[in-house]
Amino acid sequence: MIDFGPNLFVLVLLVLAVAIVFAGVKTVPQGYQFTVERFRRYTKTLMPGLNLIVPFIDRIGNKVNVMEQVLDVPTQEVITKDNATVSVDGVAFFQVFDAARASYEVAQLDLAILALTMTNIRTVMGSMDLDQLLSHRDEINERLLRVVDAAAAPWGVKINRIEIKDIVPPADLVNAMARQMKAEREKRAVILEAEGQRQSEILKAEGQKQGQILQAEGRREAAFRDAEARERLAQADARATEMLSAAVASGDPAALNYYIAEKYVKAFETLGAAPNQKVVLMPYEGTALLSSLAGIGEIARGAFGGGATPDGGAAPPRGRRPTGPATPPPAE
């Protein structure tokens, strides 16, 4: 008869040793932390990798995911400050940085974060007007993150981001907002058009003003030039009158006769050149004008010909020379 007693004892010891090894060696995957409890009391936290615990005394309490997690915030109704009801949903991103506190400071961590987020969404968005709610989404996210992160910090959780996905007002409110936006755009279009017309009128007025200024400058310059021309002409007339006066004073009336005859001829020339004169009425005899021309000729011969007549004879004495137009004969 074979005795299996010693061999069985060794086998039992071997199996017990293997069980003890497996019970005392724990491997933690990356991204997780395990809490260790001894007699149902927390003692330490196992980090990723190979770890040893006391077999049959220590046990794994909670396997905590320390990676960043996403929590979907369901749609809820929120009443704004101006009594508008909107539907809001969002997402929250959080990460556990203390496995022990996340395991033993709060029960059902995900549910607690979700309830905290939804409550603060109603609180933050309920204190804002609808227009502010729709146009300040970044401000809403920032306020929610600050409040929820401060509330979740005792649980060993870091709230990284809270994002509002959709803000849906009621259909009638959306239609009213669309009409308001259309009216606002039409108002801005009218204002811009009026501003353009005002600017155009200002530019036209500036152009007219500049044109009038230039015309006035031109008229002033023309008046200045006309005055200068009249001044030169007056100087010339004064010079001629001075020379004529000097000639008469020296005893030579021929220059005076020439001056009077010239004015006489120019008067008839002006009278005949008038555009509204078809018939010229001459108040003197034609012989008077011929006599004046003859007097001018005598003056010229006396000045340049030495006093000789055209046929070579002697010129009549100056005292007997006619000095003006002939007197018309008396009427019969």
PDB file of C-alpha atoms in Angstrom, residues 88-263:
ATOM      1  CA  VAL A  88     -30.645  73.833 -23.074  1.00  0.00           C
ATOM      2  CA  ASP A  89     -28.257  70.889 -23.169  1.00  0.00           C
ATOM      3  CA  GLY A  90     -24.503  70.502 -22.895  1.00  0.00           C
ATOM      4  CA  VAL A  91     -21.480  68.383 -22.005  1.00  0.00           C
ATOM      5  CA  ALA A  92     -19.076  68.338 -19.063  1.00  0.00           C
ATOM      6  CA  PHE A  93     -15.462  67.119 -19.084  1.00  0.00           C
ATOM      7  CA  PHE A  94     -13.987  66.039 -15.761  1.00  0.00           C
ATOM      8  CA  GLN A  95     -11.030  64.067 -14.418  1.00  0.00           C
ATOM      9  CA  VAL A  96     -10.402  62.352 -11.067  1.00  0.00           C
ATOM     10  CA  PHE A  97      -7.134  63.413  -9.498  1.00  0.00           C
ATOM     11  CA  ASP A  98      -7.698  61.767  -6.046  1.00  0.00           C
ATOM     12  CA  ALA A  99      -9.094  58.228  -6.196  1.00  0.00           C
ATOM     13  CA  ALA A 100      -9.637  57.938  -2.438  1.00  0.00           C
ATOM     14  CA  ARG A 101     -11.723  61.089  -2.161  1.00  0.00           C
ATOM     15  CA  ALA A 102     -13.667  60.253  -5.315  1.00  0.00           C
ATOM     16  CA  SER A 103     -14.455  56.843  -3.822  1.00  0.00           C
ATOM     17  CA  TYR A 104     -15.248  57.770  -0.236  1.00  0.00           C
ATOM     18  CA  GLU A 105     -16.323  61.442  -0.249  1.00  0.00           C
ATOM     19  CA  VAL A 106     -19.290  61.053  -2.624  1.00  0.00           C
ATOM     20  CA  ALA A 107     -21.536  58.240  -3.756  1.00  0.00           C
ATOM     21  CA  GLN A 108     -22.249  57.881  -7.483  1.00  0.00           C
ATOM     22  CA  LEU A 109     -19.777  60.460  -8.693  1.00  0.00           C
ATOM     23  CA  ASP A 110     -21.196  60.736 -12.237  1.00  0.00           C
ATOM     24  CA  LEU A 111     -24.712  61.381 -10.977  1.00  0.00           C
ATOM     25  CA  ALA A 112     -23.471  63.959  -8.502  1.00  0.00           C
ATOM     26  CA  ILE A 113     -21.545  65.896 -11.176  1.00  0.00           C
ATOM     27  CA  LEU A 114     -24.540  65.719 -13.546  1.00  0.00           C
ATOM     28  CA  ALA A 115     -26.958  67.052 -10.933  1.00  0.00           C
ATOM     29  CA  LEU A 116     -24.533  69.797  -9.951  1.00  0.00           C
ATOM     30  CA  THR A 117     -24.083  70.870 -13.560  1.00  0.00           C
ATOM     31  CA  MET A 118     -27.801  70.926 -14.388  1.00  0.00           C
ATOM     32  CA  THR A 119     -28.603  72.911 -11.264  1.00  0.00           C
ATOM     33  CA  ASN A 120     -25.996  75.542 -11.994  1.00  0.00           C
ATOM     34  CA  ILE A 121     -27.083  75.782 -15.630  1.00  0.00           C
ATOM     35  CA  ARG A 122     -30.532  76.836 -14.427  1.00  0.00           C
ATOM     36  CA  THR A 123     -29.012  79.222 -11.904  1.00  0.00           C
ATOM     37  CA  VAL A 124     -26.565  80.928 -14.260  1.00  0.00           C
ATOM     38  CA  MET A 125     -28.795  81.101 -17.326  1.00  0.00           C
ATOM     39  CA  GLY A 126     -31.846  82.091 -15.308  1.00  0.00           C
ATOM     40  CA  SER A 127     -30.076  85.282 -14.210  1.00  0.00           C
ATOM     41  CA  MET A 128     -29.554  86.467 -17.810  1.00  0.00           C
ATOM     42  CA  ASP A 129     -31.820  87.995 -20.458  1.00  0.00           C
ATOM     43  CA  LEU A 130     -32.593  86.065 -23.614  1.00  0.00           C
ATOM     44  CA  ASP A 131     -30.489  88.316 -25.836  1.00  0.00           C
ATOM     45  CA  GLN A 132     -27.571  88.045 -23.434  1.00  0.00           C
ATOM     46  CA  LEU A 133     -28.116  84.296 -23.218  1.00  0.00           C
ATOM     47  CA  LEU A 134     -27.870  83.867 -26.989  1.00  0.00           C
ATOM     48  CA  SER A 135     -24.908  86.173 -27.504  1.00  0.00           C
ATOM     49  CA  HIS A 136     -22.714  85.429 -24.451  1.00  0.00           C
ATOM     50  CA  ARG A 137     -22.280  81.664 -24.573  1.00  0.00           C
ATOM     51  CA  ASP A 138     -18.590  81.890 -23.688  1.00  0.00           C
ATOM     52  CA  GLU A 139     -19.439  83.850 -20.567  1.00  0.00           C
ATOM     53  CA  ILE A 140     -22.016  81.202 -19.585  1.00  0.00           C
ATOM     54  CA  ASN A 141     -19.471  78.403 -20.031  1.00  0.00           C
ATOM     55  CA  GLU A 142     -16.900  80.261 -17.962  1.00  0.00           C
ATOM     56  CA  ARG A 143     -19.309  80.939 -15.097  1.00  0.00           C
ATOM     57  CA  LEU A 144     -20.547  77.331 -15.077  1.00  0.00           C
ATOM     58  CA  LEU A 145     -17.014  75.963 -15.059  1.00  0.00           C
ATOM     59  CA  ARG A 146     -15.966  78.187 -12.167  1.00  0.00           C
ATOM     60  CA  VAL A 147     -18.977  77.309 -10.018  1.00  0.00           C
ATOM     61  CA  VAL A 148     -19.093  73.542 -10.710  1.00  0.00           C
ATOM     62  CA  ASP A 149     -15.333  73.096 -10.372  1.00  0.00           C
ATOM     63  CA  ALA A 150     -15.350  74.802  -6.967  1.00  0.00           C
ATOM     64  CA  ALA A 151     -18.221  72.559  -5.825  1.00  0.00           C
ATOM     65  CA  ALA A 152     -16.611  69.334  -7.098  1.00  0.00           C
ATOM     66  CA  ALA A 153     -13.105  69.995  -5.728  1.00  0.00           C
ATOM     67  CA  PRO A 154     -13.794  68.270  -2.348  1.00  0.00           C
ATOM     68  CA  TRP A 155     -14.626  65.081  -4.260  1.00  0.00           C
ATOM     69  CA  GLY A 156     -11.128  64.862  -5.760  1.00  0.00           C
ATOM     70  CA  VAL A 157     -12.472  65.798  -9.186  1.00  0.00           C
ATOM     71  CA  LYS A 158     -11.252  68.494 -11.578  1.00  0.00           C
ATOM     72  CA  ILE A 159     -13.900  69.912 -13.959  1.00  0.00           C
ATOM     73  CA  ASN A 160     -11.943  70.794 -17.078  1.00  0.00           C
ATOM     74  CA  ARG A 161     -14.658  72.161 -19.363  1.00  0.00           C
ATOM     75  CA  ILE A 162     -18.391  72.715 -19.506  1.00  0.00           C
ATOM     76  CA  GLU A 163     -19.854  73.497 -22.919  1.00  0.00           C
ATOM     77  CA  ILE A 164     -23.429  74.486 -23.761  1.00  0.00           C
ATOM     78  CA  LYS A 165     -24.335  72.659 -26.960  1.00  0.00           C
ATOM     79  CA  ASP A 166     -27.759  74.022 -27.905  1.00  0.00           C
ATOM     80  CA  ILE A 167     -29.995  76.850 -26.767  1.00  0.00           C
ATOM     81  CA  VAL A 168     -33.397  76.447 -28.428  1.00  0.00           C
ATOM     82  CA  PRO A 169     -36.042  79.154 -27.874  1.00  0.00           C
ATOM     83  CA  PRO A 170     -39.730  78.448 -28.657  1.00  0.00           C
ATOM     84  CA  ALA A 171     -40.880  78.665 -32.294  1.00  0.00           C
ATOM     85  CA  ASP A 172     -42.975  81.823 -31.825  1.00  0.00           C
ATOM     86  CA  LEU A 173     -40.073  83.498 -30.065  1.00  0.00           C
ATOM     87  CA  VAL A 174     -37.761  82.542 -32.929  1.00  0.00           C
ATOM     88  CA  ASN A 175     -40.190  84.119 -35.423  1.00  0.00           C
ATOM     89  CA  ALA A 176     -40.394  87.288 -33.340  1.00  0.00           C
ATOM     90  CA  MET A 177     -36.591  87.447 -33.179  1.00  0.00           C
ATOM     91  CA  ALA A 178     -36.400  87.001 -36.949  1.00  0.00           C
ATOM     92  CA  ARG A 179     -38.814  89.890 -37.492  1.00  0.00           C
ATOM     93  CA  GLN A 180     -36.873  92.012 -35.042  1.00  0.00           C
ATOM     94  CA  MET A 181     -33.596  91.243 -36.815  1.00  0.00           C
ATOM     95  CA  LYS A 182     -35.167  92.089 -40.183  1.00  0.00           C
ATOM     96  CA  ALA A 183     -36.502  95.395 -38.854  1.00  0.00           C
ATOM     97  CA  GLU A 184     -33.115  96.194 -37.343  1.00  0.00           C
ATOM     98  CA  ARG A 185     -31.339  95.493 -40.616  1.00  0.00           C
ATOM     99  CA  GLU A 186     -33.838  97.603 -42.551  1.00  0.00           C
ATOM    100  CA  LYS A 187     -33.321 100.390 -40.026  1.00  0.00           C
ATOM    101  CA  ARG A 188     -29.568 100.209 -40.471  1.00  0.00           C
ATOM    102  CA  ALA A 189     -29.983 100.207 -44.254  1.00  0.00           C
ATOM    103  CA  VAL A 190     -32.138 103.355 -44.097  1.00  0.00           C
ATOM    104  CA  ILE A 191     -29.646 105.010 -41.760  1.00  0.00           C
ATOM    105  CA  LEU A 192     -26.743 104.161 -44.065  1.00  0.00           C
ATOM    106  CA  GLU A 193     -28.657 105.436 -47.081  1.00  0.00           C
ATOM    107  CA  ALA A 194     -29.492 108.692 -45.297  1.00  0.00           C
ATOM    108  CA  GLU A 195     -25.876 109.015 -44.204  1.00  0.00           C
ATOM    109  CA  GLY A 196     -24.755 108.518 -47.798  1.00  0.00           C
ATOM    110  CA  GLN A 197     -27.187 111.165 -49.051  1.00  0.00           C
ATOM    111  CA  ARG A 198     -26.044 113.568 -46.338  1.00  0.00           C
ATOM    112  CA  GLN A 199     -22.426 113.009 -47.271  1.00  0.00           C
ATOM    113  CA  SER A 200     -23.276 113.505 -50.936  1.00  0.00           C
ATOM    114  CA  GLU A 201     -25.070 116.773 -50.197  1.00  0.00           C
ATOM    115  CA  ILE A 202     -22.144 117.937 -48.095  1.00  0.00           C
ATOM    116  CA  LEU A 203     -19.711 117.157 -50.906  1.00  0.00           C
ATOM    117  CA  LYS A 204     -21.937 118.921 -53.459  1.00  0.00           C
ATOM    118  CA  ALA A 205     -22.203 121.979 -51.213  1.00  0.00           C
ATOM    119  CA  GLU A 206     -18.437 121.963 -50.715  1.00  0.00           C
ATOM    120  CA  GLY A 207     -17.972 121.769 -54.489  1.00  0.00           C
ATOM    121  CA  GLN A 208     -20.396 124.634 -55.110  1.00  0.00           C
ATOM    122  CA  LYS A 209     -18.723 126.677 -52.392  1.00  0.00           C
ATOM    123  CA  GLN A 210     -15.320 126.065 -53.905  1.00  0.00           C
ATOM    124  CA  GLY A 211     -16.657 126.941 -57.363  1.00  0.00           C
ATOM    125  CA  GLN A 212     -18.169 130.199 -56.102  1.00  0.00           C
ATOM    126  CA  ILE A 213     -14.922 131.030 -54.349  1.00  0.00           C
ATOM    127  CA  LEU A 214     -12.990 130.444 -57.563  1.00  0.00           C
ATOM    128  CA  GLN A 215     -15.508 132.500 -59.572  1.00  0.00           C
ATOM    129  CA  ALA A 216     -15.229 135.329 -57.046  1.00  0.00           C
ATOM    130  CA  GLU A 217     -11.454 135.116 -57.264  1.00  0.00           C
ATOM    131  CA  GLY A 218     -11.733 135.271 -61.049  1.00  0.00           C
ATOM    132  CA  ARG A 219     -14.079 138.267 -60.931  1.00  0.00           C
ATOM    133  CA  ARG A 220     -11.805 140.015 -58.485  1.00  0.00           C
ATOM    134  CA  GLU A 221      -8.811 139.387 -60.695  1.00  0.00           C
ATOM    135  CA  ALA A 222     -10.735 140.560 -63.779  1.00  0.00           C
ATOM    136  CA  ALA A 223     -11.921 143.687 -61.943  1.00  0.00           C
ATOM    137  CA  PHE A 224      -8.369 144.344 -60.834  1.00  0.00           C
ATOM    138  CA  ARG A 225      -7.126 143.990 -64.403  1.00  0.00           C
ATOM    139  CA  ASP A 226      -9.970 146.200 -65.734  1.00  0.00           C
ATOM    140  CA  ALA A 227      -9.195 148.825 -63.129  1.00  0.00           C
ATOM    141  CA  GLU A 228      -5.531 148.650 -64.068  1.00  0.00           C
ATOM    142  CA  ALA A 229      -6.425 149.032 -67.763  1.00  0.00           C
ATOM    143  CA  ARG A 230      -8.686 151.995 -67.015  1.00  0.00           C
ATOM    144  CA  GLU A 231      -5.930 153.502 -64.939  1.00  0.00           C
ATOM    145  CA  ARG A 232      -3.449 153.099 -67.792  1.00  0.00           C
ATOM    146  CA  LEU A 233      -5.977 154.589 -70.228  1.00  0.00           C
ATOM    147  CA  ALA A 234      -6.654 157.490 -67.886  1.00  0.00           C
ATOM    148  CA  GLN A 235      -2.905 158.044 -67.583  1.00  0.00           C
ATOM    149  CA  ALA A 236      -2.613 158.023 -71.358  1.00  0.00           C
ATOM    150  CA  ASP A 237      -5.526 160.475 -71.701  1.00  0.00           C
ATOM    151  CA  ALA A 238      -4.006 162.669 -69.034  1.00  0.00           C
ATOM    152  CA  ARG A 239      -0.688 162.548 -70.851  1.00  0.00           C
ATOM    153  CA  ALA A 240      -2.365 163.477 -74.143  1.00  0.00           C
ATOM    154  CA  THR A 241      -4.297 166.272 -72.497  1.00  0.00           C
ATOM    155  CA  GLU A 242      -1.110 167.542 -70.907  1.00  0.00           C
ATOM    156  CA  MET A 243       0.687 167.535 -74.258  1.00  0.00           C
ATOM    157  CA  LEU A 244      -2.320 169.242 -75.896  1.00  0.00           C
ATOM    158  CA  SER A 245      -2.396 171.896 -73.210  1.00  0.00           C
ATOM    159  CA  ALA A 246       1.315 172.480 -73.667  1.00  0.00           C
ATOM    160  CA  ALA A 247       0.867 172.873 -77.445  1.00  0.00           C
ATOM    161  CA  VAL A 248      -1.992 175.363 -77.025  1.00  0.00           C
ATOM    162  CA  ALA A 249      -0.038 177.269 -74.441  1.00  0.00           C
ATOM    163  CA  SER A 250       2.878 177.547 -76.844  1.00  0.00           C
ATOM    164  CA  GLY A 251       0.628 179.258 -79.427  1.00  0.00           C
ATOM    165  CA  ASP A 252      -0.010 176.293 -81.750  1.00  0.00           C
ATOM    166  CA  PRO A 253      -3.795 175.594 -82.011  1.00  0.00           C
ATOM    167  CA  ALA A 254      -3.315 172.915 -84.675  1.00  0.00           C
ATOM    168  CA  ALA A 255      -3.063 170.190 -82.046  1.00  0.00           C
ATOM    169  CA  LEU A 256      -6.355 171.340 -80.489  1.00  0.00           C
ATOM    170  CA  ASN A 257      -8.028 171.330 -83.891  1.00  0.00           C
ATOM    171  CA  TYR A 258      -6.691 167.826 -84.527  1.00  0.00           C
ATOM    172  CA  TYR A 259      -7.995 166.608 -81.160  1.00  0.00           C
ATOM    173  CA  ILE A 260     -11.465 168.088 -81.737  1.00  0.00           C
ATOM    174  CA  ALA A 261     -11.663 166.673 -85.257  1.00  0.00           C
ATOM    175  CA  GLU A 262     -10.642 163.239 -84.044  1.00  0.00           C
ATOM    176  CA  LYS A 263     -13.371 163.189 -81.379  1.00  0.00           C
TER     177      LYS A 263
END
